[in-house]
Short mmCIF file of C-alpha atoms in Angstrom, two decimals:
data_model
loop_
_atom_site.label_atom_id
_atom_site.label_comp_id
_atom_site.label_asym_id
_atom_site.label_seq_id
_atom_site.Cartn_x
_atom_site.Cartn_y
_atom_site.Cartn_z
CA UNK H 1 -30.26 -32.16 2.44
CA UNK H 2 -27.48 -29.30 2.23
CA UNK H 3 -25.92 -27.84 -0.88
CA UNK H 4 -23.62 -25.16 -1.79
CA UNK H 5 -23.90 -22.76 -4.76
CA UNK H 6 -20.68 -21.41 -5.53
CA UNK H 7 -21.35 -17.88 -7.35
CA UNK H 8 -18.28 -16.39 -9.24
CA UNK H 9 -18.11 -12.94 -11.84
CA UNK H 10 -17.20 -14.42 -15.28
CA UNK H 11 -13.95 -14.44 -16.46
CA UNK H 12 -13.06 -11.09 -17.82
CA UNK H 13 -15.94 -9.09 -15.89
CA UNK H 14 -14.12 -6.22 -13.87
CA UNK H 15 -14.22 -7.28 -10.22
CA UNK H 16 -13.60 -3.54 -8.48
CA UNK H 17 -14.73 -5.43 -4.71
CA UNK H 18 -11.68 -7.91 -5.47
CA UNK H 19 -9.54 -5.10 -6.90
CA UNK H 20 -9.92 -3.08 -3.39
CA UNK H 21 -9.20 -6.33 -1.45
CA UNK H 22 -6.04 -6.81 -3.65
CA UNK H 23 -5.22 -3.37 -2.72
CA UNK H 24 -5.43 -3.59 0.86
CA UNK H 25 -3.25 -7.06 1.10
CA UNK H 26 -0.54 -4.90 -0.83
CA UNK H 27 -0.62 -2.20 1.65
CA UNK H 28 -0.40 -4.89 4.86
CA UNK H 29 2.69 -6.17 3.06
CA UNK H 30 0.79 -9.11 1.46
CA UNK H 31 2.74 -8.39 -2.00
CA UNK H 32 2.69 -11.88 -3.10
CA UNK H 33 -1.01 -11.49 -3.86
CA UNK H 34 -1.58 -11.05 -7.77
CA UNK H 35 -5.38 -10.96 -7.96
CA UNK H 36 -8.39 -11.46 -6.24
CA UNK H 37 -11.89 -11.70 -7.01
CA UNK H 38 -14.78 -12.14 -4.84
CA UNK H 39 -17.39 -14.84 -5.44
CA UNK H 40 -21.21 -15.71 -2.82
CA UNK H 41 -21.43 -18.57 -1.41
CA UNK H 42 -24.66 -19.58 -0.20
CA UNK H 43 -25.46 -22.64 1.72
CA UNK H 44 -28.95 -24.53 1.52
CA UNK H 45 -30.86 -26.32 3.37
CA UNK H 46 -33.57 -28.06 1.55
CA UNK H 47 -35.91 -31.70 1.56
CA UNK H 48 -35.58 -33.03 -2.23
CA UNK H 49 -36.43 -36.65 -3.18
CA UNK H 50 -32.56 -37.14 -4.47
CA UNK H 51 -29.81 -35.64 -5.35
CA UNK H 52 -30.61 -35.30 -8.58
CA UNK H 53 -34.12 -33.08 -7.89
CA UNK H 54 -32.93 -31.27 -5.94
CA UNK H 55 -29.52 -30.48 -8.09
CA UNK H 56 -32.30 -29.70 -10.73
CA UNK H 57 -34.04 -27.63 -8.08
CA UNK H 58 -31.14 -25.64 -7.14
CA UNK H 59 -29.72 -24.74 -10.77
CA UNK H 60 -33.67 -23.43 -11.42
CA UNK H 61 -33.23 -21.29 -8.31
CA UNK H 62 -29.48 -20.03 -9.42
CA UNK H 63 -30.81 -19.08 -13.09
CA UNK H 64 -33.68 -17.25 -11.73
CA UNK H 65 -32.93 -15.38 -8.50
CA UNK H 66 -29.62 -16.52 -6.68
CA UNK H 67 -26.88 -15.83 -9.72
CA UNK H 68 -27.30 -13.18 -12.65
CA UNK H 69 -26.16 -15.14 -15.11
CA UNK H 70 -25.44 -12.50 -17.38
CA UNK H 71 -22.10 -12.05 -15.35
CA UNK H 72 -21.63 -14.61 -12.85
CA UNK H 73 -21.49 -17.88 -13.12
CA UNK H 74 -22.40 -20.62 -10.76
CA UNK H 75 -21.58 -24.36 -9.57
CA UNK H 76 -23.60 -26.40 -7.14
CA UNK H 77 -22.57 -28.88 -4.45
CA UNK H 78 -24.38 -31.34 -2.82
CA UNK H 79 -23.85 -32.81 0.18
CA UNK H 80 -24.90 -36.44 1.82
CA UNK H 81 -28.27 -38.03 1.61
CA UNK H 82 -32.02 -36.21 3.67
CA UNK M 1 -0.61 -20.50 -7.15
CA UNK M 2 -4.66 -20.32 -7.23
CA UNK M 3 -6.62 -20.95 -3.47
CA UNK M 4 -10.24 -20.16 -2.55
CA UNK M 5 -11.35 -19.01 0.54
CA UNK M 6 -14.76 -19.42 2.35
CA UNK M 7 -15.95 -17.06 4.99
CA UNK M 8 -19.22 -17.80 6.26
CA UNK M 9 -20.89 -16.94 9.45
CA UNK M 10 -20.94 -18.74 12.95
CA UNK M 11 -23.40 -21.19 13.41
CA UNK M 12 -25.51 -18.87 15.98
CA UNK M 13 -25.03 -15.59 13.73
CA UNK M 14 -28.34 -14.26 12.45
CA UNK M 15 -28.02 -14.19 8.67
CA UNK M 16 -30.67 -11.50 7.75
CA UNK M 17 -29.23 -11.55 3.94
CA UNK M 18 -29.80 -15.19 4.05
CA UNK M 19 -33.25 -14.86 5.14
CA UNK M 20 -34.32 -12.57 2.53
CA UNK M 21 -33.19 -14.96 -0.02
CA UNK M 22 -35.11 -17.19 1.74
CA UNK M 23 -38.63 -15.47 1.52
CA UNK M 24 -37.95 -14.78 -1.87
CA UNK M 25 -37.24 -18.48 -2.81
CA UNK M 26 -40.17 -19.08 -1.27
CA UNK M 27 -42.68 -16.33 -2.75
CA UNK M 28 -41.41 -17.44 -6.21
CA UNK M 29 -42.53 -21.44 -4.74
CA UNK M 30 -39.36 -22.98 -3.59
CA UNK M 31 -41.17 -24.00 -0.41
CA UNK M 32 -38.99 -26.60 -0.02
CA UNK M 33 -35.83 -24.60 0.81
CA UNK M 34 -35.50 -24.46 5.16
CA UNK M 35 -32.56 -22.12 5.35
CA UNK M 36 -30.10 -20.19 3.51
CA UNK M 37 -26.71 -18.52 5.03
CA UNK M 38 -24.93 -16.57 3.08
CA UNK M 39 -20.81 -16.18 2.70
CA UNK M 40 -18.37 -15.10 0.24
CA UNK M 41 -15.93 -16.89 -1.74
CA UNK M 42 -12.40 -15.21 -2.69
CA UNK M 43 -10.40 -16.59 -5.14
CA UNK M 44 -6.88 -15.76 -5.06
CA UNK M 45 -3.78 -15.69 -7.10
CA UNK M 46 -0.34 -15.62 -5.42
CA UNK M 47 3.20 -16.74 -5.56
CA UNK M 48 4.18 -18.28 -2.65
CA UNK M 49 7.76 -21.18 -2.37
CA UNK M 50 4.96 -24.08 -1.13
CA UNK M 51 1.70 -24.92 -0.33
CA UNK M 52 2.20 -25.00 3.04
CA UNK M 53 3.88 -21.27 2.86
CA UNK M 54 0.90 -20.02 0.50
CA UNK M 55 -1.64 -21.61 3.49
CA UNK M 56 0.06 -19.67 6.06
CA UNK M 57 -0.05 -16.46 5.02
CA UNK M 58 -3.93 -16.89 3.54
CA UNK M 59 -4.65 -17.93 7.38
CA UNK M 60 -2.62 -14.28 8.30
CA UNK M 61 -4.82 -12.46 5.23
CA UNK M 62 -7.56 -14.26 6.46
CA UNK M 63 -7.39 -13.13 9.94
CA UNK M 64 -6.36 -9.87 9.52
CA UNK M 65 -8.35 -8.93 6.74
CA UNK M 66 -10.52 -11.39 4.65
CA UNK M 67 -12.90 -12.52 7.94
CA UNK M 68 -14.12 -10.84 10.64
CA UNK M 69 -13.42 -13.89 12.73
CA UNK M 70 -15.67 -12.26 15.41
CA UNK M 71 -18.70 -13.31 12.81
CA UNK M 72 -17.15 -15.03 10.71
CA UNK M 73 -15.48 -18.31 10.41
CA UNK M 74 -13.11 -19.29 7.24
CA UNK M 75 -11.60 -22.55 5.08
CA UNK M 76 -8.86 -22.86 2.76
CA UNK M 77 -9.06 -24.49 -0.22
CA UNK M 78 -5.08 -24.37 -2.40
CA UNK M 79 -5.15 -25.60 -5.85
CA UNK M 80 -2.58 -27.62 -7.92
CA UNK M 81 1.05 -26.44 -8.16
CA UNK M 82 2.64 -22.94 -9.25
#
């Protein structure tokens, strides 16, 4: 089974990574560009019984190693059957 | 305008960050996990006439900047309307 954990900063923690990439699109004329923050992605591959274990699975993993929830925030994604 | 993109790395790429989450999934007993890649996620804000103009130049940012499309492949995602 594959899933996706989408990691993002909270809204309205400073994102200085996404503040230097906003920077650099400005100076290669990319003006248009008002803000940009920078999120992980991580991709899984994993066995689980259903969806549903292994959604449970994967949020256990996110609270306790893959996000730090005291800034980020994270959604999961899962894809197709085993 | 809000769009997300995805960079993550060629199938083929060794992901060494990816495999250190991977041990320590596994040390703290997620023995079920079999792989983990990981890639970034930018969200960004811009003003652009259409969705098809705002796709365009993320491709450009994308190539130029965003990716190293060497590495690193990347998908578009736009969202809703102005």
């Amino acid at each position: 089974m594959k899933a996706k954990v989408y990691i993002t900063l909270k809204d309205g923690v400073l994102d200085p990574q996404g503040k230097a990439v906003m920077g650099a699109l400005d100076s290669l004329g990319y003006s248009e560009v008002k803000d940009v923050r920078v999120g992980k992605l991580m991709e899984l591959e994993l066995s689980a019984a259903s969806k549903e274990e292994a959604e449970k699975r994967i949020r256990e993993m996110s609270e306790k190693l893959l996000a730090n929830t005291v800034v980020e925030e994270f959604s999961i994604e899962i894809e197709g059957g085993e």
